Short mmCIF file of C-alpha atoms and ligand atoms in Angstrom, two decimals:
data_model
loop_
_atom_site.label_atom_id
_atom_site.label_comp_id
_atom_site.label_asym_id
_atom_site.label_seq_id
_atom_site.Cartn_x
_atom_site.Cartn_y
_atom_site.Cartn_z
CA UNK A 1 115.19 -103.72 99.34
CA UNK A 2 112.92 -106.59 100.20
CA UNK A 3 109.42 -105.76 101.37
CA UNK A 4 108.20 -108.42 103.85
CA UNK A 5 104.67 -109.52 102.99
CA UNK A 6 102.10 -112.24 103.28
CA UNK A 7 100.03 -112.41 100.12
CA UNK A 8 96.69 -114.19 100.31
CA UNK A 9 95.21 -115.02 96.94
CA UNK A 10 91.48 -115.72 96.86
CA UNK A 11 90.99 -117.73 93.69
CA UNK A 12 94.45 -119.28 94.01
CA UNK A 13 93.63 -122.28 91.82
CA UNK A 14 92.29 -120.13 88.99
CA UNK A 15 93.49 -119.33 85.55
CA UNK A 16 94.58 -115.78 86.32
CA UNK A 17 96.68 -116.90 89.27
CA UNK A 18 98.44 -119.50 87.19
CA UNK A 19 98.89 -117.48 84.02
CA UNK A 20 99.76 -114.12 85.51
CA UNK A 21 100.24 -113.97 89.27
CA UNK A 22 102.65 -116.83 89.95
CA UNK A 23 104.94 -115.98 87.02
CA UNK A 24 104.92 -112.32 88.09
CA UNK A 25 105.74 -113.22 91.68
CA UNK A 26 108.55 -115.41 90.41
CA UNK A 27 109.99 -112.53 88.41
CA UNK A 28 109.91 -110.38 91.55
CA UNK A 29 111.57 -113.21 93.45
CA UNK A 30 114.33 -113.51 90.89
CA UNK A 31 115.01 -109.79 91.10
CA UNK A 32 115.14 -109.96 94.89
CA UNK A 33 112.09 -107.75 95.51
CA UNK A 34 110.68 -110.64 97.50
CA UNK A 35 113.09 -113.23 98.77
CA UNK A 36 113.28 -114.53 102.35
CA UNK A 37 110.45 -112.66 104.00
CA UNK A 38 107.44 -113.52 101.94
CA UNK A 39 104.78 -116.17 101.93
CA UNK A 40 101.74 -116.81 99.78
CA UNK A 41 98.51 -118.43 100.85
CA UNK A 42 96.43 -119.70 97.97
CA UNK A 43 92.79 -120.27 98.82
CA UNK A 44 89.90 -121.64 96.81
CA UNK A 45 87.16 -124.17 97.26
CA UNK A 46 89.11 -127.17 96.01
CA UNK A 47 90.89 -129.47 98.44
CA UNK A 48 94.54 -129.26 97.54
CA UNK A 49 97.59 -130.15 99.59
CA UNK A 50 100.53 -127.76 99.93
CA UNK A 51 102.55 -130.19 97.83
CA UNK A 52 100.06 -130.20 95.02
CA UNK A 53 99.77 -126.42 95.15
CA UNK A 54 103.52 -126.05 94.95
CA UNK A 55 103.62 -128.34 91.92
CA UNK A 56 101.01 -126.16 90.23
CA UNK A 57 103.02 -123.05 91.07
CA UNK A 58 106.20 -124.64 89.67
CA UNK A 59 104.34 -125.66 86.55
CA UNK A 60 103.08 -122.11 86.04
CA UNK A 61 106.60 -120.65 85.98
CA UNK A 62 108.09 -123.16 83.54
CA UNK A 63 108.17 -120.66 80.69
CA UNK A 64 110.57 -118.55 82.72
CA UNK A 65 112.99 -121.48 82.78
CA UNK A 66 113.81 -121.59 86.47
CA UNK A 67 116.60 -123.83 87.70
CA UNK A 68 115.47 -126.74 89.83
CA UNK A 69 116.79 -124.96 92.90
CA UNK A 70 115.05 -121.67 92.08
CA UNK A 71 111.72 -123.41 91.44
CA UNK A 72 112.06 -125.28 94.73
CA UNK A 73 113.04 -122.38 96.91
CA UNK A 74 110.35 -120.14 95.35
CA UNK A 75 107.50 -122.62 95.66
CA UNK A 76 108.40 -123.45 99.29
CA UNK A 77 106.90 -120.09 100.21
CA UNK A 78 103.44 -121.17 98.95
CA UNK A 79 100.75 -122.63 101.22
CA UNK A 80 97.29 -123.80 100.37
CA UNK A 81 94.15 -123.43 102.44
CA UNK A 82 90.86 -124.77 101.13
CA UNK A 83 88.26 -122.15 101.80
CA UNK A 84 84.59 -121.41 101.37
CA UNK A 85 84.38 -117.63 101.29
CA UNK A 86 80.86 -117.65 102.74
CA UNK A 87 81.74 -119.76 105.75
CA UNK A 88 82.97 -117.61 108.63
CA UNK A 89 84.66 -120.55 110.33
CA UNK A 90 87.00 -120.98 107.45
CA UNK A 91 88.41 -117.58 108.18
CA UNK A 92 89.68 -118.75 111.56
CA UNK A 93 91.80 -121.40 109.80
CA UNK A 94 93.02 -118.72 107.50
CA UNK A 95 93.90 -116.46 110.40
CA UNK A 96 95.80 -119.20 112.16
CA UNK A 97 97.83 -120.01 109.08
CA UNK A 98 98.44 -116.32 108.39
CA UNK A 99 99.69 -115.69 111.93
CA UNK A 100 101.94 -118.77 111.82
CA UNK A 101 103.48 -117.68 108.55
CA UNK A 102 103.92 -114.17 109.86
CA UNK A 103 106.06 -115.56 112.69
CA UNK A 104 107.91 -118.05 110.59
CA UNK A 105 108.91 -115.62 107.82
CA UNK A 106 108.99 -112.45 109.96
CA UNK A 107 106.47 -110.64 107.81
CA UNK A 108 105.94 -107.71 110.18
CA UNK A 109 102.17 -107.92 109.89
CA UNK A 110 102.22 -106.77 106.25
CA UNK A 111 99.36 -108.30 104.31
CA UNK A 112 98.25 -108.07 100.72
CA UNK A 113 94.90 -109.65 99.87
CA UNK A 114 94.37 -110.42 96.22
CA UNK A 115 90.81 -111.07 95.11
CA UNK A 116 90.93 -113.01 91.86
CA UNK A 117 87.30 -114.06 92.12
CA UNK A 118 83.85 -113.08 90.92
CA UNK A 119 82.98 -109.66 92.38
CA UNK A 120 79.86 -110.88 94.16
CA UNK A 121 82.19 -112.37 96.79
CA UNK A 122 84.28 -109.25 97.39
CA UNK A 123 81.95 -107.78 100.02
CA UNK A 124 81.75 -111.00 102.07
CA UNK A 125 85.47 -111.54 101.94
CA UNK A 126 86.44 -108.08 103.15
CA UNK A 127 83.81 -108.13 105.91
CA UNK A 128 85.19 -111.44 107.15
CA UNK A 129 88.79 -110.32 106.93
CA UNK A 130 87.84 -107.65 109.40
CA UNK A 131 85.38 -109.48 111.66
CA UNK A 132 87.55 -112.59 111.95
CA UNK A 133 90.59 -110.54 112.95
CA UNK A 134 92.74 -111.34 109.94
CA UNK A 135 93.64 -107.70 109.38
CA UNK A 136 96.73 -106.83 111.36
CA UNK A 137 97.39 -103.67 113.29
CA UNK A 138 101.19 -103.74 113.16
CA UNK A 139 101.70 -103.72 109.38
CA UNK A 140 99.91 -102.74 106.19
CA UNK A 141 96.70 -104.33 104.93
CA UNK A 142 96.16 -103.77 101.23
CA UNK A 143 93.56 -105.08 98.88
CA UNK A 144 94.13 -105.84 95.21
CA UNK A 145 90.99 -106.39 93.19
CA UNK A 146 90.45 -107.67 89.71
CA UNK A 147 87.88 -106.25 87.37
CA UNK A 148 84.98 -106.10 86.76
CA UNK A 149 84.33 -103.51 89.44
CA UNK A 150 80.54 -103.66 89.30
CA UNK A 151 78.41 -104.06 86.22
CA UNK A 152 77.02 -100.51 86.20
CA UNK A 153 77.31 -97.39 88.33
CA UNK A 154 74.86 -98.58 91.00
CA UNK A 155 76.41 -101.99 91.50
CA UNK A 156 79.91 -100.47 91.49
CA UNK A 157 78.81 -97.92 94.09
CA UNK A 158 77.35 -100.65 96.27
CA UNK A 159 80.49 -102.75 95.97
CA UNK A 160 82.62 -99.77 96.78
CA UNK A 161 80.61 -99.02 99.90
CA UNK A 162 81.14 -102.58 101.14
CA UNK A 163 84.85 -102.50 100.53
CA UNK A 164 85.33 -98.99 101.88
CA UNK A 165 83.64 -99.96 105.12
CA UNK A 166 86.76 -102.05 105.78
CA UNK A 167 89.61 -100.62 103.68
CA UNK A 168 90.41 -96.94 103.17
CA UNK A 169 90.76 -95.81 99.54
CA UNK A 170 94.54 -95.58 99.91
CA UNK A 171 94.73 -99.31 100.62
CA UNK A 172 92.54 -100.39 97.70
CA UNK A 173 94.35 -101.25 94.49
CA UNK A 174 91.80 -101.71 91.70
CA UNK A 175 93.60 -103.37 88.85
CA UNK A 176 93.45 -102.24 85.28
CA UNK A 177 96.22 -104.32 83.82
CA UNK A 178 96.67 -101.89 80.93
CA UNK A 179 98.02 -99.37 83.42
CA UNK A 180 100.88 -101.78 84.09
CA UNK A 181 101.91 -101.89 80.45
CA UNK A 182 105.17 -100.21 79.56
CA UNK A 183 103.88 -98.08 76.69
CA UNK A 184 100.78 -96.93 78.56
CA UNK A 185 103.10 -95.61 81.23
CA UNK A 186 105.17 -94.13 78.45
CA UNK A 187 102.27 -91.88 77.36
CA UNK A 188 103.17 -89.54 80.20
CA UNK A 189 106.83 -89.48 79.16
CA UNK A 190 105.97 -88.77 75.53
CA UNK A 191 103.64 -85.95 76.54
CA UNK A 192 105.37 -84.33 79.46
CA UNK A 193 109.03 -84.80 78.56
CA UNK A 194 108.78 -83.48 74.99
CA UNK A 195 107.94 -79.87 74.44
CA UNK A 196 107.51 -80.56 70.75
CA UNK A 197 104.43 -82.60 71.57
CA UNK A 198 103.09 -80.95 74.69
CA UNK A 199 103.09 -77.53 73.06
CA UNK A 200 100.85 -78.91 70.30
CA UNK A 201 98.69 -81.13 72.48
CA UNK A 202 95.42 -79.26 72.10
CA UNK A 203 92.57 -78.36 69.80
CA UNK A 204 94.59 -75.81 67.88
CA UNK A 205 96.88 -78.44 66.41
CA UNK A 206 95.22 -81.81 66.88
CA UNK A 207 92.36 -82.72 64.58
CA UNK A 208 91.34 -86.01 66.16
CA UNK A 209 92.60 -88.78 68.39
CA UNK A 210 92.08 -92.47 67.61
CA UNK A 211 92.40 -95.22 70.17
CA UNK A 212 92.26 -98.78 68.83
CA UNK A 213 92.29 -101.91 70.97
CA UNK A 214 91.99 -104.66 68.37
CA UNK A 215 92.09 -108.34 69.19
CA UNK A 216 92.51 -111.17 66.72
CA UNK A 217 91.26 -113.76 69.18
CA UNK A 218 87.60 -114.56 69.61
CA UNK A 219 85.91 -114.96 72.93
CA UNK A 220 87.81 -118.21 73.62
CA UNK A 221 86.46 -120.09 76.63
CA UNK A 222 85.07 -117.00 78.35
CA UNK A 223 81.67 -117.04 76.67
CA UNK A 224 79.86 -117.21 80.01
CA UNK A 225 81.47 -114.05 81.33
CA UNK A 226 81.47 -112.24 78.03
CA UNK A 227 77.78 -112.76 77.33
CA UNK A 228 77.06 -110.69 80.43
CA UNK A 229 79.71 -108.10 79.79
CA UNK A 230 80.14 -107.42 76.07
CA UNK A 231 82.87 -105.25 74.61
CA UNK A 232 81.56 -101.99 76.09
CA UNK A 233 81.94 -103.10 79.70
CA UNK A 234 84.86 -105.43 79.05
CA UNK A 235 87.12 -102.86 77.41
CA UNK A 236 85.65 -99.36 77.12
CA UNK A 237 84.55 -98.76 80.71
CA UNK A 238 87.99 -99.56 82.04
CA UNK A 239 90.99 -99.84 79.73
CA UNK A 240 89.95 -97.42 77.00
CA UNK A 241 88.69 -94.68 79.29
CA UNK A 242 91.82 -95.00 81.40
CA UNK A 243 94.00 -94.52 78.34
CA UNK A 244 91.84 -91.67 77.14
CA UNK A 245 92.22 -89.91 80.48
CA UNK A 246 96.02 -90.26 80.30
CA UNK A 247 96.01 -88.74 76.82
CA UNK A 248 93.63 -85.94 77.67
CA UNK A 249 94.63 -84.92 81.19
CA UNK A 250 96.38 -81.66 82.02
CA UNK A 251 100.03 -81.94 83.05
CA UNK A 252 100.17 -82.83 86.74
CA UNK A 253 101.91 -80.32 88.98
CA UNK A 254 104.32 -83.05 90.06
CA UNK A 255 104.48 -86.66 88.98
CA UNK A 256 102.84 -88.03 92.11
CA UNK A 257 99.92 -90.37 92.48
CA UNK A 258 97.63 -87.69 93.95
CA UNK A 259 98.47 -85.10 91.32
CA UNK A 260 98.04 -87.53 88.43
CA UNK A 261 94.79 -88.84 89.81
CA UNK A 262 93.35 -85.36 90.16
CA UNK A 263 94.11 -84.60 86.53
CA UNK A 264 92.76 -87.92 85.26
CA UNK A 265 89.53 -87.44 87.15
CA UNK A 266 89.17 -83.93 85.78
CA UNK A 267 89.63 -85.23 82.23
CA UNK A 268 87.02 -87.94 82.76
CA UNK A 269 84.62 -85.42 84.22
CA UNK A 270 85.02 -83.26 81.14
CA UNK A 271 83.90 -86.08 78.82
CA UNK A 272 80.50 -85.08 77.47
CA UNK A 273 77.66 -87.10 78.96
CA UNK A 274 75.47 -87.87 75.99
CA UNK A 275 71.72 -88.04 75.87
CA UNK A 276 70.59 -91.49 74.78
CA UNK A 277 69.94 -90.23 71.26
CA UNK A 278 73.41 -88.75 71.09
CA UNK A 279 74.84 -92.02 72.38
CA UNK A 280 73.11 -93.89 69.55
CA UNK A 281 74.44 -91.42 67.01
CA UNK A 282 77.99 -91.50 68.34
CA UNK A 283 78.47 -95.17 69.25
CA UNK A 284 78.14 -98.27 67.10
CA UNK A 285 78.30 -101.90 68.08
CA UNK A 286 79.03 -105.11 66.26
CA UNK A 287 79.14 -108.85 66.63
CA UNK A 288 81.34 -111.16 64.58
CA UNK A 289 80.00 -113.58 62.07
CA UNK A 290 81.91 -116.45 60.52
CA UNK A 291 84.85 -115.33 58.46
CA UNK A 292 88.02 -116.32 56.68
CA UNK A 293 91.36 -114.59 56.87
CA UNK A 294 94.45 -115.77 55.09
CA UNK A 295 92.93 -119.23 54.58
CA UNK A 296 91.91 -119.62 58.21
CA UNK A 297 88.23 -120.13 59.00
CA UNK A 298 86.60 -118.68 62.08
CA UNK A 299 83.25 -119.42 63.59
CA UNK A 300 80.64 -116.83 64.45
CA UNK A 301 80.34 -115.49 68.00
CA UNK A 302 76.92 -117.14 68.29
CA UNK A 303 78.58 -120.52 67.66
CA UNK A 304 81.09 -120.13 70.49
CA UNK A 305 80.80 -122.20 73.70
CA UNK A 306 78.45 -120.79 76.36
CA UNK A 307 77.06 -118.19 73.96
CA UNK A 308 73.34 -118.01 73.13
CA UNK A 309 72.53 -118.85 69.50
CA UNK A 310 70.59 -115.57 69.26
CA UNK A 311 72.95 -113.54 71.46
CA UNK A 312 72.76 -109.75 71.19
CA UNK A 313 76.06 -109.23 73.02
CA UNK A 314 78.42 -106.89 71.21
CA UNK A 315 81.94 -108.07 70.45
CA UNK A 316 82.86 -104.73 68.89
CA UNK A 317 82.38 -101.10 69.84
CA UNK A 318 83.40 -97.92 68.07
CA UNK A 319 82.49 -94.49 69.26
CA UNK A 320 83.27 -90.85 69.52
CA UNK A 321 83.85 -88.95 72.74
CA UNK A 322 84.07 -85.21 73.18
CA UNK A 323 85.96 -83.60 76.01
CA UNK A 324 84.36 -80.30 76.84
CA UNK A 325 87.24 -78.26 78.20
CA UNK A 326 89.47 -75.50 76.86
CA UNK A 327 92.16 -77.88 75.64
CA UNK A 328 89.98 -80.33 73.76
CA UNK A 329 86.79 -78.60 72.79
CA UNK A 330 85.81 -79.75 69.29
CA UNK A 331 88.38 -82.58 69.01
CA UNK A 332 86.77 -85.98 68.53
CA UNK A 333 88.34 -88.86 70.43
CA UNK A 334 87.45 -91.95 68.40
CA UNK A 335 87.74 -95.30 70.11
CA UNK A 336 87.27 -98.83 68.84
CA UNK A 337 87.75 -102.29 70.21
CA UNK A 338 86.66 -105.69 69.13
CA UNK A 339 87.31 -109.38 69.04
CA UNK A 340 88.12 -111.38 65.90
CA UNK A 341 89.50 -108.37 64.11
CA UNK A 342 92.27 -108.57 61.54
CA UNK A 343 95.19 -108.27 63.90
CA UNK A 344 96.01 -107.93 67.55
CA UNK A 345 97.07 -104.33 67.96
CA UNK A 346 96.68 -101.66 70.58
CA UNK A 347 97.68 -98.27 69.31
CA UNK A 348 96.92 -94.60 69.59
CA UNK A 349 96.97 -92.25 66.62
CA UNK A 350 97.17 -88.55 67.25
CA UNK A 351 96.14 -86.96 63.96
CA UNK A 352 97.40 -83.38 63.59
CA UNK A 353 95.61 -80.67 61.66
CA UNK A 354 96.69 -79.81 58.17
CA UNK A 355 98.95 -76.87 57.50
CA UNK A 356 96.75 -73.79 56.93
CA UNK A 357 97.56 -73.63 53.21
CA UNK A 358 99.01 -76.40 51.07
CA UNK A 359 101.53 -74.49 48.97
CA UNK A 360 102.52 -77.74 47.24
CA UNK A 361 99.06 -78.35 45.92
CA UNK A 362 100.18 -77.68 42.36
CA UNK A 363 103.63 -78.70 41.28
CA UNK A 364 104.60 -75.51 39.55
CA UNK A 365 107.49 -77.06 37.66
CA UNK A 366 105.68 -80.15 36.40
CA UNK A 367 102.52 -78.13 35.95
CA UNK A 368 100.42 -80.92 37.34
CA UNK A 369 98.42 -81.24 40.51
CA UNK A 370 99.92 -83.33 43.29
CA UNK A 371 98.14 -85.19 45.97
CA UNK A 372 96.93 -83.53 49.10
CA UNK A 373 99.42 -83.57 51.92
CA UNK A 374 98.93 -86.48 54.26
CA UNK A 375 98.41 -85.33 57.83
CA UNK A 376 101.09 -85.65 60.46
CA UNK A 377 100.30 -88.54 62.76
CA UNK A 378 101.96 -89.49 66.01
CA UNK A 379 101.34 -93.19 66.62
CA UNK A 380 101.95 -94.75 70.00
CA UNK A 381 102.27 -98.51 69.69
CA UNK A 382 101.22 -100.22 72.90
CA UNK A 383 101.33 -103.84 71.75
CA UNK A 384 102.40 -106.20 70.30
CA UNK A 385 105.25 -103.92 69.23
CA UNK A 386 106.16 -101.11 71.60
CA UNK A 387 107.30 -97.71 70.46
CA UNK A 388 106.14 -94.64 68.62
CA UNK A 389 106.34 -93.13 65.18
CA UNK A 390 105.74 -89.76 63.60
CA UNK A 391 104.70 -89.35 59.98
CA UNK A 392 105.90 -86.17 58.34
CA UNK A 393 106.15 -84.93 54.77
CA UNK A 394 109.43 -84.43 52.95
CA UNK A 395 110.44 -83.65 49.39
CA UNK A 396 110.82 -86.44 46.91
CA UNK A 397 114.31 -86.52 45.44
CA UNK A 398 114.52 -85.19 41.90
CA UNK A 399 113.22 -82.43 39.70
CA UNK A 400 109.98 -80.76 40.52
CA UNK A 401 108.52 -80.50 43.95
CA UNK A 402 106.54 -83.49 44.97
CA UNK A 403 106.17 -84.20 48.64
CA UNK A 404 106.49 -87.67 50.04
CA UNK A 405 105.56 -89.09 53.44
CA UNK A 406 108.46 -89.80 55.76
CA UNK A 407 108.12 -91.89 58.88
CA UNK A 408 110.28 -91.43 61.95
CA UNK A 409 109.99 -94.74 63.68
CA UNK A 410 111.14 -95.83 67.10
CA UNK A 411 110.41 -99.37 68.26
CA UNK A 412 111.73 -101.03 71.35
CA UNK A 413 113.85 -104.01 70.39
CA UNK A 414 112.28 -107.44 70.77
CA UNK A 415 114.88 -108.16 73.43
CA UNK A 416 113.93 -105.09 75.46
CA UNK A 417 110.27 -106.01 75.19
CA UNK A 418 111.04 -109.57 76.24
CA UNK A 419 112.90 -108.37 79.32
CA UNK A 420 110.53 -105.61 80.26
CA UNK A 421 108.51 -106.40 83.35
CA UNK A 422 105.11 -107.99 82.88
CA UNK A 423 102.16 -105.71 83.61
CA UNK A 424 101.17 -107.79 86.62
CA UNK A 425 104.72 -107.85 87.90
CA UNK A 426 104.78 -104.06 87.95
CA UNK A 427 101.38 -103.82 89.53
CA UNK A 428 102.17 -106.25 92.34
CA UNK A 429 105.45 -104.45 92.92
CA UNK A 430 103.61 -101.10 93.13
CA UNK A 431 101.01 -102.48 95.54
CA UNK A 432 103.79 -103.90 97.74
CA UNK A 433 105.24 -100.42 97.87
CA UNK A 434 101.91 -98.66 98.40
CA UNK A 435 102.08 -96.80 95.09
CA UNK A 436 98.61 -96.51 93.56
CA UNK A 437 99.52 -94.37 90.53
CA UNK A 438 98.81 -97.20 88.12
CA UNK A 439 95.54 -98.33 89.65
CA UNK A 440 92.01 -97.05 89.18
CA UNK A 441 90.76 -94.73 91.88
CA UNK A 442 87.09 -94.91 92.82
CA UNK A 443 86.43 -91.44 91.37
CA UNK A 444 87.70 -92.67 87.99
CA UNK A 445 85.71 -95.88 88.12
CA UNK A 446 82.54 -94.01 89.10
CA UNK A 447 82.82 -91.49 86.28
CA UNK A 448 83.59 -94.20 83.73
CA UNK A 449 80.44 -96.04 84.70
CA UNK A 450 78.36 -92.88 84.40
CA UNK A 451 79.64 -92.44 80.85
CA UNK A 452 79.17 -96.06 79.84
CA UNK A 453 75.79 -96.60 81.51
CA UNK A 454 74.16 -94.10 79.15
CA UNK A 455 75.44 -95.92 76.07
CA UNK A 456 74.47 -99.29 77.51
CA UNK A 457 71.00 -98.11 78.37
CA UNK A 458 70.44 -96.62 74.92
CA UNK A 459 71.53 -99.87 73.30
CA UNK A 460 69.45 -102.05 75.59
CA UNK A 461 66.34 -100.31 74.33
CA UNK A 462 67.01 -101.36 70.74
CA UNK A 463 67.51 -104.74 69.12
CA UNK A 464 70.74 -104.83 67.13
CA UNK A 465 71.01 -106.42 63.74
CA UNK A 466 73.66 -109.00 64.60
CA UNK A 467 75.94 -110.49 63.39
CA UNK A 468 77.21 -107.55 61.36
CA UNK A 469 80.91 -108.05 60.67
CA UNK A 470 82.90 -110.89 59.32
CA UNK A 471 85.58 -112.39 61.54
CA UNK A 472 88.96 -111.18 60.32
CA UNK A 473 87.79 -107.70 59.27
CA UNK A 474 88.09 -104.46 61.25
CA UNK A 475 84.46 -104.38 62.32
CA UNK A 476 81.11 -103.33 60.88
CA UNK A 477 80.70 -100.74 58.14
CA UNK A 478 79.09 -98.42 60.68
CA UNK A 479 82.48 -98.01 62.38
CA UNK A 480 83.92 -96.57 59.19
CA UNK A 481 80.85 -94.44 58.49
CA UNK A 482 81.14 -92.94 61.95
CA UNK A 483 84.40 -91.23 60.98
CA UNK A 484 83.45 -90.62 57.36
CA UNK A 485 80.54 -88.48 58.57
CA UNK A 486 83.16 -86.13 60.03
CA UNK A 487 85.39 -86.36 56.91
CA UNK A 488 87.86 -88.42 58.90
CA UNK A 489 89.04 -92.00 58.55
CA UNK A 490 90.78 -94.60 60.68
CA UNK A 491 94.53 -94.19 60.35
CA UNK A 492 95.19 -97.86 61.02
CA UNK A 493 93.63 -100.24 58.49
CA UNK A 494 95.44 -103.60 58.66
CA UNK A 495 92.53 -105.21 56.77
CA UNK A 496 93.53 -103.29 53.61
CA UNK A 497 96.85 -105.12 53.53
CA UNK A 498 95.09 -108.50 53.44
CA UNK A 499 92.47 -107.35 50.93
CA UNK A 500 95.10 -106.03 48.54
CA UNK A 501 96.69 -109.48 48.56
CA UNK A 502 93.42 -111.36 48.13
CA UNK A 503 93.60 -112.84 51.61
CA UNK A 504 90.40 -111.24 52.85
CA UNK A 505 87.06 -110.56 51.16
C1 BG6 B 601 90.80 -108.07 79.50
C2 BG6 B 601 89.52 -108.43 78.83
O1 BG6 B 601 90.59 -107.09 80.48
O2 BG6 B 601 91.72 -107.60 78.54
C3 BG6 B 601 89.73 -109.43 77.72
O3 BG6 B 601 88.61 -108.97 79.78
C4 BG6 B 601 90.80 -108.96 76.77
O4 BG6 B 601 88.51 -109.70 77.02
C5 BG6 B 601 92.04 -108.54 77.53
O5 BG6 B 601 91.10 -110.02 75.87
C6 BG6 B 601 93.07 -107.93 76.61
O6 BG6 B 601 94.25 -107.74 77.33
P1 BG6 B 601 95.67 -107.85 76.64
O7 BG6 B 601 96.64 -107.50 77.72
O8 BG6 B 601 95.80 -109.26 76.13
O9 BG6 B 601 95.65 -106.87 75.52
#
């Protein structure tokens, strides 16, 4: 069923709009979720004509191989309005265009405002949407906002106040694009549809949980933004804590947005708030130096465009969280993320406790000791491959009794992955339908900032010894020591593969 809507994109000429939003809208168009009764207004400072805008939109969907007719009929729904967000008069032009399009496409007053701009403009935009009468009273008015949502708790609180003075929480869709990813959504299925896992999902059976968000790319052309943000705010405050809350939360009573949110918030609230000294002991940071991987040379972070030559911004974070509730007490949740690591890979490893006694410790027939049993690990692969695997121990064929690791592996086929909806496609679809399950609620954002602010503050009081890891490796030594202190180790070590083959120092 088609949902009539007028979508206004602030930042319509930007990179995000072209890389993610227009292709996602086109996918929705192809599937008929938007078809006759939709229109898009792109606004930004630049002076563009509708024709030019439509060409840009067509260009942005080329990878999806539209027919000429599809590209034409899709892009005809796009209109451009040059706009200075600080100038109230501009909003009257916007209102006029919005009302015209509402009539022309019979949009029933439904409006979705997408803010793909720097957050300092969010407050002004929403105030003007209200004061200049752009909000309708006969349809829905929903706001989609890109991250970052504030730069610490105080600024996020302030921003939230401004937005909430115009939009109720139920109409605010704060994007965390990881929540649109297929395998992140699958965490709930793995946990709550499989008794074999859910019955073991606690501190009696799980020894530790490891969440890795590794990126092979460097900072690319986003040095300006990244210098201000760093890996802690760029990835941990939002994506990683969201994933952690999905892994740690109690089963919701029903699978509804309210019930899930309540449980996620409870999980976040149970994360131990460290003192600054504890934060320093439990979190480590890194910055990439030059490096070489498989014959490819990479420059140091400090040599990247728009990055200070003595920058102290971290491009890597690893840390340990504790969740102080009955289910998780004593189980470390290790997290790590970084740029210019060995491989792009987002994965979760659930490391199960050892059996109480290893009866195979000595091979009684061969009369020789055998290796310790490897632990059972459930791995959830988020990207680039999607799926999950479970490592178990079996018996090696032959005389004697030597155990051998066995891996039960399930990966989605490349074709399935190719055809699965883009994260942004799902998120726009959900916002059109008023479903906020896969968006960040203010209570989640607030608690995440409280957690992260302490770490940030502790770090800001000390000067780091940067750079401290070579591009192409899996981060600084301190990230390995962090687990070694607890007699644990990272389950995923793609760097070993390259080292064993002489492709990495
Ligand atoms: C963004 C960060 O939120 O997520 C980027 O700002 C990061 O720095 C990106 O590269 C990673 O997302 P994905 O979907 O490519 O894993």
